[in-house]
Structure formats: structure tokens, C-alpha cells
């Protein structure tokens, strides 16, 4: 029997969020608060996905915020939330820590 991780987003996961304004945010999930409307996600190191000539790039979502700040994405602003692809994880790690994997 194969055991695979659930696609449910949990604390510690790297997740991608599509917001109602069209932005796509990648961040490490600090907490998930379920409500009748949906889920509020608190994420650290939020990065905005931007297209580039070399593919997908990541840009800090908060240019003047503290480096390790956590933010809450409210349920009414999140259209979609999924686990981030394995291909993007090393790029996120490099952008947020400087460590090249």
C-alpha cells in the first residue's frame, strides 16, 4: 500500500495562494484557522510569484516589512490554496534563506 501526504494544507507546509486581486503568494504556513467561510492562513516569508523570461520568479511580497514577518491571508481574499510544487521549493528556499539546494 502506498502512503501519500494529504493535499490538505497544514502547519509547516509550503503553500501557494491565489488571491482575489490576481496575486499568487507562496509562503510557509504558520497556522490555519478554519471558519464557516473558509480558512485564514498565517504565513511567514510571503513571496509573490512573478513571470520572467527564465520562467517563474519570486519577489518579496513586503518590500519594507521585517524579513521574518508573518502575515494572515483572510479567507475572503483567498480564491485558491494548494501545496506548492516540488520544482518551486528550492527556489523559495534560496530566496528566503540564501541557501542553494
PDB file of C-alpha atoms in Angstrom:
ATOM      1  CA  UNK A   1       0.000   0.000   0.000  1.00  0.00           C
ATOM      2  CA  UNK A   2       1.264   3.452  -0.908  1.00  0.00           C
ATOM      3  CA  UNK A   3       1.061   6.156   1.705  1.00  0.00           C
ATOM      4  CA  UNK A   4       0.972   9.712   0.445  1.00  0.00           C
ATOM      5  CA  UNK A   5       0.684  13.034   2.215  1.00  0.00           C
ATOM      6  CA  UNK A   6      -2.759  14.565   2.137  1.00  0.00           C
ATOM      7  CA  UNK A   7      -3.271  17.564  -0.116  1.00  0.00           C
ATOM      8  CA  UNK A   8      -4.729  19.381   2.904  1.00  0.00           C
ATOM      9  CA  UNK A   9      -2.639  22.402   3.858  1.00  0.00           C
ATOM     10  CA  UNK A  10      -1.186  22.102   7.357  1.00  0.00           C
ATOM     11  CA  UNK A  11       1.221  23.978   9.617  1.00  0.00           C
ATOM     12  CA  UNK A  12       4.776  23.788   8.260  1.00  0.00           C
ATOM     13  CA  UNK A  13       3.746  23.267   4.624  1.00  0.00           C
ATOM     14  CA  UNK A  14       4.935  25.448   1.781  1.00  0.00           C
ATOM     15  CA  UNK A  15       1.726  26.579   0.102  1.00  0.00           C
ATOM     16  CA  UNK A  16       0.607  28.691  -2.853  1.00  0.00           C
ATOM     17  CA  UNK A  17      -2.364  31.056  -2.571  1.00  0.00           C
ATOM     18  CA  UNK A  18      -4.267  32.731  -5.410  1.00  0.00           C
ATOM     19  CA  UNK A  19      -5.807  35.947  -4.094  1.00  0.00           C
ATOM     20  CA  UNK A  20      -8.929  37.703  -5.374  1.00  0.00           C
ATOM     21  CA  UNK A  21      -6.788  40.562  -6.771  1.00  0.00           C
ATOM     22  CA  UNK A  22      -4.916  38.079  -9.015  1.00  0.00           C
ATOM     23  CA  UNK A  23      -1.701  37.895  -6.992  1.00  0.00           C
ATOM     24  CA  UNK A  24      -0.168  34.494  -6.347  1.00  0.00           C
ATOM     25  CA  UNK A  25       1.609  34.208  -2.988  1.00  0.00           C
ATOM     26  CA  UNK A  26       3.939  31.442  -1.783  1.00  0.00           C
ATOM     27  CA  UNK A  27       4.669  31.121   1.921  1.00  0.00           C
ATOM     28  CA  UNK A  28       5.380  28.774   4.809  1.00  0.00           C
ATOM     29  CA  UNK A  29       2.164  28.067   6.705  1.00  0.00           C
ATOM     30  CA  UNK A  30       2.383  29.013  10.383  1.00  0.00           C
ATOM     31  CA  UNK A  31      -1.275  28.301  11.225  1.00  0.00           C
ATOM     32  CA  UNK A  32      -4.640  27.527   9.649  1.00  0.00           C
ATOM     33  CA  UNK A  33      -7.847  28.833  11.251  1.00  0.00           C
ATOM     34  CA  UNK A  34     -10.972  27.189   9.818  1.00  0.00           C
ATOM     35  CA  UNK A  35     -14.241  29.109   9.778  1.00  0.00           C
ATOM     36  CA  UNK A  36     -17.624  28.720   8.098  1.00  0.00           C
ATOM     37  CA  UNK A  37     -16.409  30.996   5.272  1.00  0.00           C
ATOM     38  CA  UNK A  38     -13.123  29.174   4.615  1.00  0.00           C
ATOM     39  CA  UNK A  39      -9.694  29.234   6.164  1.00  0.00           C
ATOM     40  CA  UNK A  40      -7.486  32.086   7.312  1.00  0.00           C
ATOM     41  CA  UNK A  41      -3.814  31.225   6.703  1.00  0.00           C
ATOM     42  CA  UNK A  42      -0.949  32.778   8.646  1.00  0.00           C
ATOM     43  CA  UNK A  43       2.208  32.511   6.531  1.00  0.00           C
ATOM     44  CA  UNK A  44       5.814  33.528   7.040  1.00  0.00           C
ATOM     45  CA  UNK A  45       8.173  34.816   4.372  1.00  0.00           C
ATOM     46  CA  UNK A  46       5.447  35.584   1.801  1.00  0.00           C
ATOM     47  CA  UNK A  47       6.760  35.796  -1.745  1.00  0.00           C
ATOM     48  CA  UNK A  48       4.829  36.982  -4.798  1.00  0.00           C
ATOM     49  CA  UNK A  49       5.078  34.870  -7.953  1.00  0.00           C
ATOM     50  CA  UNK A  50       6.159  36.906 -10.989  1.00  0.00           C
ATOM     51  CA  UNK A  51       6.657  35.737 -14.580  1.00  0.00           C
ATOM     52  CA  UNK A  52      10.104  36.225 -16.088  1.00  0.00           C
ATOM     53  CA  UNK A  53      11.943  35.317 -19.278  1.00  0.00           C
ATOM     54  CA  UNK A  54      13.524  32.377 -17.433  1.00  0.00           C
ATOM     55  CA  UNK A  55      10.202  31.074 -16.071  1.00  0.00           C
ATOM     56  CA  UNK A  56       8.664  31.776 -12.684  1.00  0.00           C
ATOM     57  CA  UNK A  57      10.359  34.163 -10.282  1.00  0.00           C
ATOM     58  CA  UNK A  58       9.713  35.054  -6.652  1.00  0.00           C
ATOM     59  CA  UNK A  59       9.707  38.581  -5.281  1.00  0.00           C
ATOM     60  CA  UNK A  60       9.266  39.597  -1.623  1.00  0.00           C
ATOM     61  CA  UNK A  61       5.601  40.475  -1.032  1.00  0.00           C
ATOM     62  CA  UNK A  62       6.509  43.018   1.657  1.00  0.00           C
ATOM     63  CA  UNK A  63       9.395  45.153   0.482  1.00  0.00           C
ATOM     64  CA  UNK A  64       9.685  47.203   3.684  1.00  0.00           C
ATOM     65  CA  UNK A  65       8.408  44.647   6.203  1.00  0.00           C
ATOM     66  CA  UNK A  66      10.625  42.798   8.641  1.00  0.00           C
ATOM     67  CA  UNK A  67      12.434  39.931   6.976  1.00  0.00           C
ATOM     68  CA  UNK A  68      10.841  37.117   9.003  1.00  0.00           C
ATOM     69  CA  UNK A  69       7.384  38.705   9.296  1.00  0.00           C
ATOM     70  CA  UNK A  70       4.253  36.578   9.382  1.00  0.00           C
ATOM     71  CA  UNK A  71       1.038  37.762   7.739  1.00  0.00           C
ATOM     72  CA  UNK A  72      -2.536  36.488   7.766  1.00  0.00           C
ATOM     73  CA  UNK A  73      -4.301  35.823   4.480  1.00  0.00           C
ATOM     74  CA  UNK A  74      -8.007  36.171   5.293  1.00  0.00           C
ATOM     75  CA  UNK A  75     -10.452  33.615   3.860  1.00  0.00           C
ATOM     76  CA  UNK A  76     -12.403  36.240   1.919  1.00  0.00           C
ATOM     77  CA  UNK A  77      -9.249  37.195  -0.016  1.00  0.00           C
ATOM     78  CA  UNK A  78      -8.079  33.671  -0.915  1.00  0.00           C
ATOM     79  CA  UNK A  79      -9.672  32.128  -4.037  1.00  0.00           C
ATOM     80  CA  UNK A  80      -7.485  29.013  -4.134  1.00  0.00           C
ATOM     81  CA  UNK A  81      -4.915  27.392  -1.850  1.00  0.00           C
ATOM     82  CA  UNK A  82      -2.720  24.411  -2.773  1.00  0.00           C
ATOM     83  CA  UNK A  83       0.588  22.846  -1.785  1.00  0.00           C
ATOM     84  CA  UNK A  84       3.500  24.352  -3.724  1.00  0.00           C
ATOM     85  CA  UNK A  85       5.094  22.256  -6.473  1.00  0.00           C
ATOM     86  CA  UNK A  86       8.321  20.427  -5.676  1.00  0.00           C
ATOM     87  CA  UNK A  87      10.035  22.283  -8.551  1.00  0.00           C
ATOM     88  CA  UNK A  88       9.495  25.672  -6.878  1.00  0.00           C
ATOM     89  CA  UNK A  89      10.575  24.665  -3.348  1.00  0.00           C
ATOM     90  CA  UNK A  90      14.363  25.025  -3.922  1.00  0.00           C
ATOM     91  CA  UNK A  91      13.870  28.489  -5.453  1.00  0.00           C
ATOM     92  CA  UNK A  92      11.747  29.579  -2.462  1.00  0.00           C
ATOM     93  CA  UNK A  93      14.403  28.273  -0.056  1.00  0.00           C
ATOM     94  CA  UNK A  94      17.123  30.165  -1.926  1.00  0.00           C
ATOM     95  CA  UNK A  95      15.111  33.397  -1.963  1.00  0.00           C
ATOM     96  CA  UNK A  96      14.154  33.273   1.724  1.00  0.00           C
ATOM     97  CA  UNK A  97      17.346  31.863   3.285  1.00  0.00           C
ATOM     98  CA  UNK A  98      20.100  32.307   0.708  1.00  0.00           C
ATOM     99  CA  UNK A  99      20.779  28.548   0.830  1.00  0.00           C
ATOM    100  CA  UNK A 100      21.157  26.946  -2.594  1.00  0.00           C
ATOM    101  CA  UNK A 101      19.865  23.366  -2.686  1.00  0.00           C
TER     102      UNK A 101
END
